[in-house]
Each structure stands twice: as C-alpha cells, then as structure tokens.
XYZ file of N, CA and C in Angstrom:
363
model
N 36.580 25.464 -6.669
C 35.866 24.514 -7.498
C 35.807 25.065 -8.918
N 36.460 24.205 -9.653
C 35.858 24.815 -11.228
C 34.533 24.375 -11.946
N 34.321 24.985 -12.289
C 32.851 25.154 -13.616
C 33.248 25.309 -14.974
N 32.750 24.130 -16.185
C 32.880 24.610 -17.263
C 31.624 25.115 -18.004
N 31.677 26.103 -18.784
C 30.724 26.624 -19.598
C 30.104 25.972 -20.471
N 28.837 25.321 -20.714
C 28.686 24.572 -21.788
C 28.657 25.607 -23.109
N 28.932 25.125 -24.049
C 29.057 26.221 -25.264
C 27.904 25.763 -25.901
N 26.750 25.722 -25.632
C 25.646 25.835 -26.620
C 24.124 26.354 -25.714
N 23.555 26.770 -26.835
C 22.135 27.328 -26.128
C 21.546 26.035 -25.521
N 20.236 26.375 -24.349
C 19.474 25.352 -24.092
C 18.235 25.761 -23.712
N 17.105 24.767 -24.243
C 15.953 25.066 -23.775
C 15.186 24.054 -22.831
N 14.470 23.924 -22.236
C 13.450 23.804 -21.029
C 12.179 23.117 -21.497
N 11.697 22.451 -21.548
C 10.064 21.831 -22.065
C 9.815 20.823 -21.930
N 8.484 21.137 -21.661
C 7.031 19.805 -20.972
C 7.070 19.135 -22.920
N 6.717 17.662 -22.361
C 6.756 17.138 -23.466
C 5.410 15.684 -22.995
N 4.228 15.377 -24.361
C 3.244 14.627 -23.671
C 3.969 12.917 -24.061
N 5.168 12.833 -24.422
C 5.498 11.386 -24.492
C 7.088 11.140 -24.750
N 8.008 10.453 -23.702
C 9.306 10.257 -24.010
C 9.651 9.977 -25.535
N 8.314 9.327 -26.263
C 8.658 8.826 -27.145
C 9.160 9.814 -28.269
N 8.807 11.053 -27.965
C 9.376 11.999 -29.029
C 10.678 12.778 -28.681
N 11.523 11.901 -27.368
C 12.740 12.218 -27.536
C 13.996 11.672 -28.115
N 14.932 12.095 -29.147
C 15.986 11.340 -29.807
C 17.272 10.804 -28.773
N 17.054 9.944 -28.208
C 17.772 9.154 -27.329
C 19.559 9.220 -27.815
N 19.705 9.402 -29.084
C 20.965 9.246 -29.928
C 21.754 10.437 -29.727
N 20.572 11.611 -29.088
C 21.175 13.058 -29.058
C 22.577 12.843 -27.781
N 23.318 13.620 -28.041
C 24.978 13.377 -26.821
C 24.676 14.285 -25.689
N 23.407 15.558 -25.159
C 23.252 15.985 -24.492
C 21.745 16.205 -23.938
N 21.481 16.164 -22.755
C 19.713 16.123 -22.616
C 19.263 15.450 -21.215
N 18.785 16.199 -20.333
C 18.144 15.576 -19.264
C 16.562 15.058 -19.134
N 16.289 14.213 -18.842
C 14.792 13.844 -18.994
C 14.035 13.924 -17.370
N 13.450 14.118 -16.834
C 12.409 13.900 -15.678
C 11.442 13.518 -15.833
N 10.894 12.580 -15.445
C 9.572 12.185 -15.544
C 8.882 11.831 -13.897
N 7.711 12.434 -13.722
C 6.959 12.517 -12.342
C 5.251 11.293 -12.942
N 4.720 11.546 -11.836
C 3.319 11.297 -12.510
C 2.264 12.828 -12.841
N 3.077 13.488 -12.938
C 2.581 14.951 -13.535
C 3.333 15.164 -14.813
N 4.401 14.992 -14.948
C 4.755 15.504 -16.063
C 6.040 15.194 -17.080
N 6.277 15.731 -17.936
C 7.613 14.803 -18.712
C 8.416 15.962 -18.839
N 9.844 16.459 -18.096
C 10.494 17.798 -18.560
C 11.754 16.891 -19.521
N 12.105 18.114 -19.804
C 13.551 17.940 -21.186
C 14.249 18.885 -20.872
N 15.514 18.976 -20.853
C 16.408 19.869 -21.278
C 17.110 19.655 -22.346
N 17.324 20.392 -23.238
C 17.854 19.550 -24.232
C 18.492 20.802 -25.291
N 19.812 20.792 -26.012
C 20.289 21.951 -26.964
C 19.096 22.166 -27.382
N 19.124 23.847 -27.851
C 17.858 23.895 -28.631
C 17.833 24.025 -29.466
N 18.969 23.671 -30.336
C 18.846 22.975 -31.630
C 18.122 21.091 -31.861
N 18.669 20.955 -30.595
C 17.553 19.115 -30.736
C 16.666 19.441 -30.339
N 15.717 20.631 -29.918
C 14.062 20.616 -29.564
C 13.690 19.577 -30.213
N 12.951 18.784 -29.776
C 11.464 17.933 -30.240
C 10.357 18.830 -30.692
N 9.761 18.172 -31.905
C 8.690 18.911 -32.573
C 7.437 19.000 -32.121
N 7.357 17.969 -30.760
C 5.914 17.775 -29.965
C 6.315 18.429 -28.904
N 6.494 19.662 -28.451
C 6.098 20.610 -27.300
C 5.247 21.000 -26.700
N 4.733 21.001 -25.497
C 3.571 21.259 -24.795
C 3.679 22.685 -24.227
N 5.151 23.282 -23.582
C 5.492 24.253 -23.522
C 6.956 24.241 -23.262
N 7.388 25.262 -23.827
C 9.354 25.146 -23.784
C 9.573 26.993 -23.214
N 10.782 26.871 -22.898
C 11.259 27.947 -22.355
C 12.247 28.266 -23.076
N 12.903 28.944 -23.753
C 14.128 29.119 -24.732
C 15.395 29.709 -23.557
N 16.607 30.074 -24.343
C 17.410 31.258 -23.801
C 18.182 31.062 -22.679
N 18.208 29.568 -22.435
C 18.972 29.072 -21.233
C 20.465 28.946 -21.667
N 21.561 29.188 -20.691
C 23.069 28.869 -21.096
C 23.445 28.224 -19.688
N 24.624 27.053 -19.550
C 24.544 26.167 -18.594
C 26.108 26.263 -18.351
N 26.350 25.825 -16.974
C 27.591 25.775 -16.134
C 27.934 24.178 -15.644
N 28.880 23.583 -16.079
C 29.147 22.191 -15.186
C 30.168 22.068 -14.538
N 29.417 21.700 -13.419
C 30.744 21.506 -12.063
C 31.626 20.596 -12.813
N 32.928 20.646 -12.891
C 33.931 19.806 -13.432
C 34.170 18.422 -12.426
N 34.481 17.057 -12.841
C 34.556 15.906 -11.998
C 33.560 15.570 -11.129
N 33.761 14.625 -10.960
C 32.710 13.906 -9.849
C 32.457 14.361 -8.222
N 31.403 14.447 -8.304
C 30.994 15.597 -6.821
C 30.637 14.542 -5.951
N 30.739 14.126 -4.775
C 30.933 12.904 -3.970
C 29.413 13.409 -3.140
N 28.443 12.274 -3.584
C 27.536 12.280 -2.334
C 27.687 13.132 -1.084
N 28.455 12.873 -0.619
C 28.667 13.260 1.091
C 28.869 15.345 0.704
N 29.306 15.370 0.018
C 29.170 17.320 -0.316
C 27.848 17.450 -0.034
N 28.031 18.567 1.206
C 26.952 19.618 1.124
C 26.840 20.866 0.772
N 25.979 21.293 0.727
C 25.327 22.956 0.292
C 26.435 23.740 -1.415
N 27.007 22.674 -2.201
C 27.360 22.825 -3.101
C 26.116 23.644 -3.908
N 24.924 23.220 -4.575
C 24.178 23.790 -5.260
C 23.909 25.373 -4.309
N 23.098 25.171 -3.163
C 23.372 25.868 -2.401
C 24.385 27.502 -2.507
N 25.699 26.745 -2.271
C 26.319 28.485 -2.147
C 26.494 28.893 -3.670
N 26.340 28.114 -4.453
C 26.240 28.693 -5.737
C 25.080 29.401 -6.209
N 23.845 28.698 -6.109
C 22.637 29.697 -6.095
C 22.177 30.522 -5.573
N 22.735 30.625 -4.031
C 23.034 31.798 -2.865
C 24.128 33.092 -3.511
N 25.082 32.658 -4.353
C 25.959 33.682 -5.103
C 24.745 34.519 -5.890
N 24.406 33.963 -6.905
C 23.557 34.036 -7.877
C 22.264 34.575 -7.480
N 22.045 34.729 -6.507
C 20.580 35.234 -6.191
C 21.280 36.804 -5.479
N 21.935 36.740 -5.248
C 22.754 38.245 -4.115
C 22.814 39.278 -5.786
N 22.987 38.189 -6.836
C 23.206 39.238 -8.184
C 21.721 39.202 -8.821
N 20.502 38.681 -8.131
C 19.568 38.637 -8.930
C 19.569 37.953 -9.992
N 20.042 36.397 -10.307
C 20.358 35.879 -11.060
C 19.530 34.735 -10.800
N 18.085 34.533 -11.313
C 17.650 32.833 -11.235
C 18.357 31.771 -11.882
N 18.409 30.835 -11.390
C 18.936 29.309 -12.044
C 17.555 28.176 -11.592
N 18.319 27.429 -13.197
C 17.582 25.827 -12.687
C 18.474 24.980 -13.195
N 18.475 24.338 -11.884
C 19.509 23.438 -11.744
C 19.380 21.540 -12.182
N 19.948 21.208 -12.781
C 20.153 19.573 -12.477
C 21.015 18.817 -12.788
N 20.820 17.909 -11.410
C 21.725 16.832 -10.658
C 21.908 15.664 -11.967
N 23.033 14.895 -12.084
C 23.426 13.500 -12.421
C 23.839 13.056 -11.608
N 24.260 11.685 -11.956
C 25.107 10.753 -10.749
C 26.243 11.595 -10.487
N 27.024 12.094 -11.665
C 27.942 12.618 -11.093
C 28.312 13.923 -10.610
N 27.554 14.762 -11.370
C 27.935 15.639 -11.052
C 26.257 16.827 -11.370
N 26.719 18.708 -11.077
C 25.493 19.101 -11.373
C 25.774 20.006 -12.355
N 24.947 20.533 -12.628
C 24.906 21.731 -13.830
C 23.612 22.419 -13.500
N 24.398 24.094 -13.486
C 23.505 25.187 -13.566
C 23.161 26.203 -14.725
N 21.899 26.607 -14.973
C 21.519 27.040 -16.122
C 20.971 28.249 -15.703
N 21.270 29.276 -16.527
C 21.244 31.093 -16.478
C 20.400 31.267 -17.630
N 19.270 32.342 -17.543
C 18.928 33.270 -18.820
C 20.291 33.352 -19.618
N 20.154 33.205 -21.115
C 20.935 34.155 -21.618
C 21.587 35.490 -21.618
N 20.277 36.122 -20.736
C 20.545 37.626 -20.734
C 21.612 37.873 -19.523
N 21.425 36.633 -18.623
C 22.718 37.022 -17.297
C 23.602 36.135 -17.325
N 23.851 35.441 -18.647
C 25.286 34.907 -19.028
C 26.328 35.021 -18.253
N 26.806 36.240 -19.103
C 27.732 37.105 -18.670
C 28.286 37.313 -17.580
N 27.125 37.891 -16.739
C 27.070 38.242 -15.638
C 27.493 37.606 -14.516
N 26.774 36.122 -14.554
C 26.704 35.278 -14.164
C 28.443 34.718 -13.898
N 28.981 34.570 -14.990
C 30.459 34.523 -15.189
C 30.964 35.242 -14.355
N 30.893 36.353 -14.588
C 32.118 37.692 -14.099
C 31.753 37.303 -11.865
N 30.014 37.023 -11.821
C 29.738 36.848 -10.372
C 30.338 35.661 -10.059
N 30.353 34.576 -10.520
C 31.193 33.377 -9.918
C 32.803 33.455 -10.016
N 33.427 33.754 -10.751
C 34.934 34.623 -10.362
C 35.258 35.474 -9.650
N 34.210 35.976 -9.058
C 34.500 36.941 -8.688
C 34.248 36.471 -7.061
N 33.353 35.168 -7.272
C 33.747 34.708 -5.859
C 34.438 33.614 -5.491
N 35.307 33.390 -6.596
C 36.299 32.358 -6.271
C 36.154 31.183 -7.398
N 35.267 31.211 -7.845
C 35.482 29.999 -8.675
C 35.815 30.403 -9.877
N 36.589 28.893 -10.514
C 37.125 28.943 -11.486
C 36.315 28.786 -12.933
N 35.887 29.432 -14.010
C 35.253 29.261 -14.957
C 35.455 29.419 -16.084
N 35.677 28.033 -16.945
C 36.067 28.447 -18.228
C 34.797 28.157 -19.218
C-alpha cells in the first residue's frame, strides 16, 4: 500500500464556532459532536478563535480510494507505529484515511513504515 507525505505542518484544535472556519481553505477536517468542534487544519490557516490547539503534527495519506469492505487498514498501521512508540491521530474521509505523527517522529515514522513494507513518498 502506498502513503503520501503531506508536505506541510498541521495543527489540532477545539474551536467554540464553525463559524470561524475559512471554508475556501484547500485542506482541513472538521468534527463536530454535541461536545465539541475539532479542526485539523495547516497551521498556517489556524483560526484566530482557539479554545485549545495542539501544534507539531505532520500527516501520511493512504493513496486512492480505500473500499469500505477493507479491514484493520488503520489498524496494522497504528499497530506498526505503536511497536516504535509512535502515537497517531488518525482521520477517515469518504475516501480515503490519513495519519498524523509528532513532528519529532516524522522521520522515524517514515524509515518504520518502509521498513515494513509500505511504500512512502
């Protein structure tokens, strides 16, 4: 399976109203619960209304469309990643997923998923 590297930083943050997100931005996940409003979003587009953000995230995307019926995909990847002491947070689209590393295990992170077979550019 290949993974591409996204090439930009990302950050993590609770936010108290969609309305202070720029919809126009080309990258950005939104969640909304009845607890809370998360963002992912470059952290160069942070929003200026933060409740709390996490900085220092770098992200991996499964390449093409991942078919419903796949199992334990997130799974043996975060099972890799945890054998190296490596947390992720992960999220799903329709099509496909993307995993996100500290900055500090970038790297690492790289050299551990080649090293178990997958392809990563």
């Amino acid at each position: 399976m290949k993974l591409t590297a996204l090439p930009y930083n990302l950050t993590v943050c609770k936010l108290l109203s969609v309305e202070d997100i720029d919809l126009s931005l080309d990258f950005f996940f939104i969640g909304r619960t009845d607890e809370e409003i998360s963002l992912v979003c470059k952290t160069e587009d942070l929003p200026s209304k933060t409740t709390d953000r996490e900085d220092g995230w770098k992200g991996f995307r499964f390449d093409g469309e991942l078919d419903f019926s796949l199992v334990g995909v997130l799974s043996e990847i975060s099972g890799i990643l945890a054998k190296s002491e490596i947390s992720i947070f992960a999220v799903s689209t329709y099509n496909t997923d993307y995993v996100l590393v500290k900055e500090k295990n970038y790297e690492r992170a790289i050299e551990v998923l080649r090293d178990a077979g997958y392809d990563v550019d």
